[in-house]
Tab-separated table of C-alpha atoms in Angstrom:
chain	number	residue	atom	x	y	z
A	238	HIS	CA	6.659	-83.907	83.465
A	239	SER	CA	6.849	-81.315	81.017
A	240	ARG	CA	4.970	-79.133	82.886
A	241	ILE	CA	7.339	-78.075	85.468
A	242	PRO	CA	10.064	-76.345	83.275
A	243	CYS	CA	7.290	-74.284	81.205
A	244	ALA	CA	6.549	-73.536	84.761
A	245	ALA	CA	9.561	-72.215	85.717
A	246	LYS	CA	10.175	-70.681	82.584
A	247	LEU	CA	7.497	-68.582	82.891
A	248	VAL	CA	8.816	-67.555	86.213
A	249	VAL	CA	12.544	-67.183	84.822
A	250	ALA	CA	10.501	-65.382	82.876
A	251	VAL	CA	9.195	-63.132	84.908
A	252	ALA	CA	11.089	-63.277	87.288
A	253	VAL	CA	14.247	-61.147	84.603
A	254	PHE	CA	11.605	-58.520	82.862
A	255	LEU	CA	10.774	-57.734	86.782
A	256	LEU	CA	14.445	-57.059	87.231
A	257	THR	CA	14.722	-55.938	84.325
A	258	PHE	CA	11.826	-52.751	84.743
A	259	TYR	CA	12.913	-52.789	88.745
A	260	VAL	CA	16.838	-51.926	86.853
A	261	ILE	CA	14.764	-49.413	84.314
A	262	SER	CA	13.408	-48.024	86.637
A	263	GLN	CA	16.705	-47.110	89.101
A	264	VAL	CA	18.903	-46.029	86.130
A	265	PHE	CA	15.447	-43.570	84.680
A	266	GLU	CA	14.369	-42.151	87.889
A	267	ILE	CA	18.065	-41.751	88.820
A	268	LYS	CA	18.416	-39.968	85.180
A	269	MET	CA	15.162	-37.798	86.655
A	270	ASP	CA	16.919	-36.735	89.542
A	271	ALA	CA	19.969	-35.244	88.498
A	272	SER	CA	17.566	-33.392	85.338
A	273	LEU	CA	16.110	-32.155	87.494
A	274	GLY	CA	18.677	-31.620	90.267
A	275	ASN	CA	20.429	-29.833	86.866
A	276	LEU	CA	16.972	-27.699	86.034
A	277	PHE	CA	16.825	-26.251	89.705
A	278	ALA	CA	21.240	-26.168	89.851
A	279	THR	CA	20.360	-23.528	86.471
A	280	LYS	CA	17.207	-22.004	87.585
A	281	PRO	CA	17.739	-18.987	90.630
A	282	PRO	CA	14.346	-19.265	92.727
A	283	ARG	CA	11.933	-15.833	91.092
A	284	TYR	CA	11.543	-13.700	93.382
A	285	LYS	CA	8.016	-10.904	93.782
A	286	CYS	CA	8.229	-8.705	90.533
A	287	GLY	CA	11.355	-10.922	89.142
A	288	ILE	CA	14.029	-8.828	92.306
A	289	SER	CA	17.376	-10.530	93.091
A	290	LYS	CA	16.582	-11.599	96.654
A	291	ALA	CA	12.900	-12.253	98.536
A	292	CYS	CA	11.708	-8.358	100.431
A	293	PRO	CA	11.936	-9.655	105.175
A	294	GLU	CA	8.298	-10.146	106.383
A	295	LYS	CA	6.363	-7.017	106.759
A	296	HIS	CA	8.059	-5.486	103.084
A	297	PHE	CA	5.885	-5.256	100.129
A	298	ALA	CA	8.637	-6.208	96.478
A	299	PHE	CA	8.750	-3.384	94.175
A	300	LYS	CA	11.236	-2.270	90.847
A	301	MET	CA	10.803	0.249	88.628
A	302	ALA	CA	11.811	1.343	85.393
A	303	SER	CA	11.130	4.909	83.266
A	304	GLY	CA	11.200	5.173	79.331
A	305	ALA	CA	13.155	4.960	76.836
A	306	ALA	CA	13.069	8.190	74.841
A	307	ASN	CA	10.196	8.712	73.176
A	308	VAL	CA	9.467	4.791	72.237
A	309	VAL	CA	9.545	1.995	75.826
A	310	GLY	CA	6.591	3.369	78.433
A	311	PRO	CA	7.626	2.961	82.235
A	312	LYS	CA	6.868	0.418	84.837
A	313	ILE	CA	6.543	-0.341	88.149
A	314	CYS	CA	5.854	-2.941	89.695
A	315	LEU	CA	4.089	-3.631	92.968
A	316	GLU	CA	4.662	-7.167	95.860
A	317	ASP	CA	4.411	-8.780	91.705
A	318	ASN	CA	1.493	-7.002	89.592
A	319	VAL	CA	2.353	-4.436	86.788
A	320	LEU	CA	0.671	-1.643	88.163
A	321	MET	CA	1.193	0.692	85.154
A	322	SER	CA	3.685	-0.469	81.797
A	323	GLY	CA	3.283	0.014	77.206
A	324	VAL	CA	2.135	-3.310	77.493
A	325	LYS	CA	-1.297	-2.003	80.090
A	326	ASN	CA	-1.321	0.503	77.934
A	327	ASN	CA	-2.112	2.946	80.794
A	328	VAL	CA	1.339	4.816	80.616
A	329	GLY	CA	2.227	8.462	78.451
A	330	ARG	CA	4.201	11.178	78.593
A	331	GLY	CA	5.392	12.933	81.850
A	332	ILE	CA	5.111	11.912	85.455
A	333	ASN	CA	3.724	9.229	85.679
A	334	VAL	CA	1.668	7.343	89.072
A	335	ALA	CA	1.286	4.914	90.778
A	336	LEU	CA	-0.696	4.964	94.814
A	337	ALA	CA	-0.835	2.245	96.955
A	338	ASN	CA	-2.363	1.545	99.085
A	339	GLY	CA	0.338	1.624	102.805
A	340	LYS	CA	-0.781	-1.485	104.770
A	341	THR	CA	-2.349	-3.369	102.074
A	342	GLY	CA	-0.435	-3.255	99.020
A	343	GLU	CA	-3.905	-2.905	96.861
A	344	VAL	CA	-3.264	-0.295	94.324
A	345	LEU	CA	-5.453	2.933	94.252
A	346	ASP	CA	-4.604	4.850	91.835
A	347	THR	CA	-2.408	4.761	88.325
A	348	LYS	CA	-2.249	8.208	86.362
A	349	TYR	CA	0.106	9.818	84.075
A	350	PHE	CA	0.623	13.753	84.398
A	351	ASP	CA	1.274	15.626	80.412
A	352	MET	CA	4.470	18.085	81.801
A	353	TRP	CA	4.919	19.003	78.513
A	354	GLY	CA	2.224	20.153	76.783
A	355	GLY	CA	-0.579	19.671	79.079
A	356	ASP	CA	-1.763	21.032	82.734
A	357	VAL	CA	0.742	20.905	85.979
A	358	ALA	CA	-2.764	21.961	87.496
A	359	PRO	CA	-4.177	18.770	87.362
A	360	PHE	CA	-1.636	17.513	88.552
A	361	ILE	CA	-1.124	19.540	92.306
A	362	GLU	CA	-4.553	19.103	92.908
A	363	PHE	CA	-3.702	14.655	92.554
A	364	LEU	CA	-0.409	15.115	94.805
A	365	LYS	CA	-2.064	17.250	97.226
A	366	ALA	CA	-5.313	14.407	97.816
A	367	ILE	CA	-3.314	11.660	97.914
A	368	GLN	CA	-3.909	10.405	101.827
A	369	ASP	CA	-1.511	9.185	104.336
A	370	GLY	CA	-0.035	6.647	104.866
A	371	THR	CA	-0.024	6.037	100.662
A	372	ILE	CA	3.066	4.411	98.954
A	373	VAL	CA	3.099	6.975	95.524
A	374	LEU	CA	5.718	5.457	92.707
A	375	MET	CA	6.188	7.027	90.515
A	376	GLY	CA	8.836	7.072	86.474
A	377	THR	CA	8.997	9.966	84.172
A	378	TYR	CA	8.435	9.336	80.128
A	379	ASP	CA	9.596	11.366	77.506
A	380	ASP	CA	9.930	14.821	79.421
A	381	GLY	CA	9.369	14.675	82.664
A	382	ALA	CA	10.260	18.778	83.773
A	383	THR	CA	8.776	20.787	81.270
A	384	LYS	CA	5.962	22.052	83.626
A	385	LEU	CA	6.593	21.207	86.129
A	386	ASN	CA	6.331	24.091	88.475
A	387	ASP	CA	8.416	24.920	92.114
A	388	GLU	CA	4.918	23.658	94.329
A	389	ALA	CA	4.463	20.967	92.200
A	390	ARG	CA	8.488	20.057	92.994
A	391	ARG	CA	7.527	21.227	97.067
A	392	LEU	CA	4.489	18.190	97.382
A	393	ILE	CA	6.781	15.691	96.207
A	394	ALA	CA	9.881	16.926	97.733
A	395	GLU	CA	7.346	16.635	99.989
A	396	LEU	CA	6.323	12.520	98.913
A	397	GLY	CA	10.407	11.790	100.460
A	398	SER	CA	11.823	13.087	97.360
A	399	THR	CA	15.472	14.355	96.578
A	400	SER	CA	16.125	15.343	93.318
A	401	ILE	CA	12.918	16.672	92.519
A	402	THR	CA	14.125	20.338	92.437
A	403	ASN	CA	17.257	19.959	90.037
A	404	LEU	CA	14.154	17.347	87.132
A	405	GLY	CA	15.445	18.991	84.705
A	406	PHE	CA	13.778	18.761	80.488
A	407	ARG	CA	13.363	14.772	79.258
A	408	ASP	CA	15.619	14.261	82.488
A	409	ASN	CA	14.974	10.408	83.282
A	410	TRP	CA	14.026	9.787	86.954
A	411	VAL	CA	12.048	6.964	89.580
A	412	PHE	CA	10.800	7.680	92.905
A	413	CYS	CA	9.389	5.570	95.819
A	414	GLY	CA	8.076	7.514	98.627
A	415	GLY	CA	5.125	8.019	100.686
A	416	LYS	CA	2.429	10.522	101.861
A	417	GLY	CA	3.630	11.515	106.084
A	418	ILE	CA	7.003	9.726	105.300
A	419	LYS	CA	9.077	12.211	108.250
A	420	THR	CA	12.250	11.482	105.905
A	421	LYS	CA	13.831	11.800	102.495
A	422	SER	CA	13.240	7.813	100.474
A	423	PRO	CA	16.402	6.260	99.982
A	424	PHE	CA	14.705	5.065	96.961
A	425	GLU	CA	15.172	7.892	93.836
A	426	GLN	CA	17.525	7.108	90.724
A	427	HIS	CA	18.277	10.184	88.164
A	428	ILE	CA	20.382	10.738	85.535
A	429	LYS	CA	20.596	13.758	83.955
A	430	ASN	CA	20.108	14.324	80.452
A	431	ASN	CA	23.123	15.631	78.600
A	432	LYS	CA	24.295	14.414	75.035
A	433	ASP	CA	27.489	14.182	75.954
A	434	THR	CA	26.757	10.464	77.381
A	435	ASN	CA	23.191	10.279	76.094
A	436	LYS	CA	22.939	6.502	75.133
A	437	TYR	CA	19.722	7.690	73.572
A	438	GLU	CA	19.638	10.413	70.485
A	439	GLY	CA	18.062	13.022	73.068
A	440	TRP	CA	17.519	11.111	75.645
A	441	PRO	CA	20.022	9.487	78.423
A	442	GLU	CA	19.841	6.255	79.850
A	443	VAL	CA	16.525	4.226	80.916
A	444	VAL	CA	16.498	4.716	84.665
A	445	GLU	CA	15.912	0.937	86.741
A	446	MET	CA	14.659	0.612	91.019
A	447	GLU	CA	14.125	-2.118	93.063
A	448	GLY	CA	13.427	-2.561	96.842
A	449	CYS	CA	10.984	-3.180	99.264
A	450	ILE	CA	9.540	-0.898	101.486
A	451	PRO	CA	8.189	-1.261	104.818
A	452	GLN	CA	4.431	-1.593	105.654
A	453	LYS	CA	3.303	0.874	107.288
A	454	GLN	CA	1.860	-0.307	110.672
A	455	ASP	CA	-1.135	1.378	112.760
C-alpha cells in the first residue's frame, strides 16, 4: 500500500515542477519580449553610411564631411564603404577626391591634391581624365583654394558644382557631382572662412552632407 502514495507524490512533484518551469518560462519570455521591445523601440534602424533615411531603389547612399581646421581629415562614405578618412590614412591637405562607377557604385580612385603648397597641374590632368558616368565626391581639408586656377574651377563646375567659382582660402566645402552631368548638382555645401563667424581659430566649422545619388542607367 505504501507504493501508491509514493508514486502519487512523485507525479504531483513532477507536475508541480513542470508547472513551475512553465510559469517561469512564460514570465521569462514575457520579460524577454519586453526587453527586446525596448531594445527595438529605443534603437532606430541603421541605414548605409549612417544617413538619416533609406535611399530608394537604384540610388547610392552617401555621406561626407569636410576636414576640421587642419586637425581632422575629411570623410567620404558611399554605399556603406568609407572611401576616404583620417583613419584610412588616405586624406591630405587640399581637395580630397573619390571617384566611383555611376552604374555599380564601385570605387575607382581616391586622391588628394595640395592646393596650398602643391601644383594645380596634376589636379587638372586628373579632372580631365575622369570618364563619363563617374560619380565624383570632393571635400576640402585645411585649404582647398589657394592654388586653384580658372581652368581647374571650370572643370569642377562642369561636374555640377556651383560654389567652386567662389571657393576661397580655408573655406570648407563638400560636393558630389558627376562627369557628363547636364544640370547643377543639388549635393553641395560651402561655408566661407570668416574670422567673425569661424568656429575654430582661422577656420570655419565642418560642413557635412548626405543624400542618395541616382544610379546611372544605360
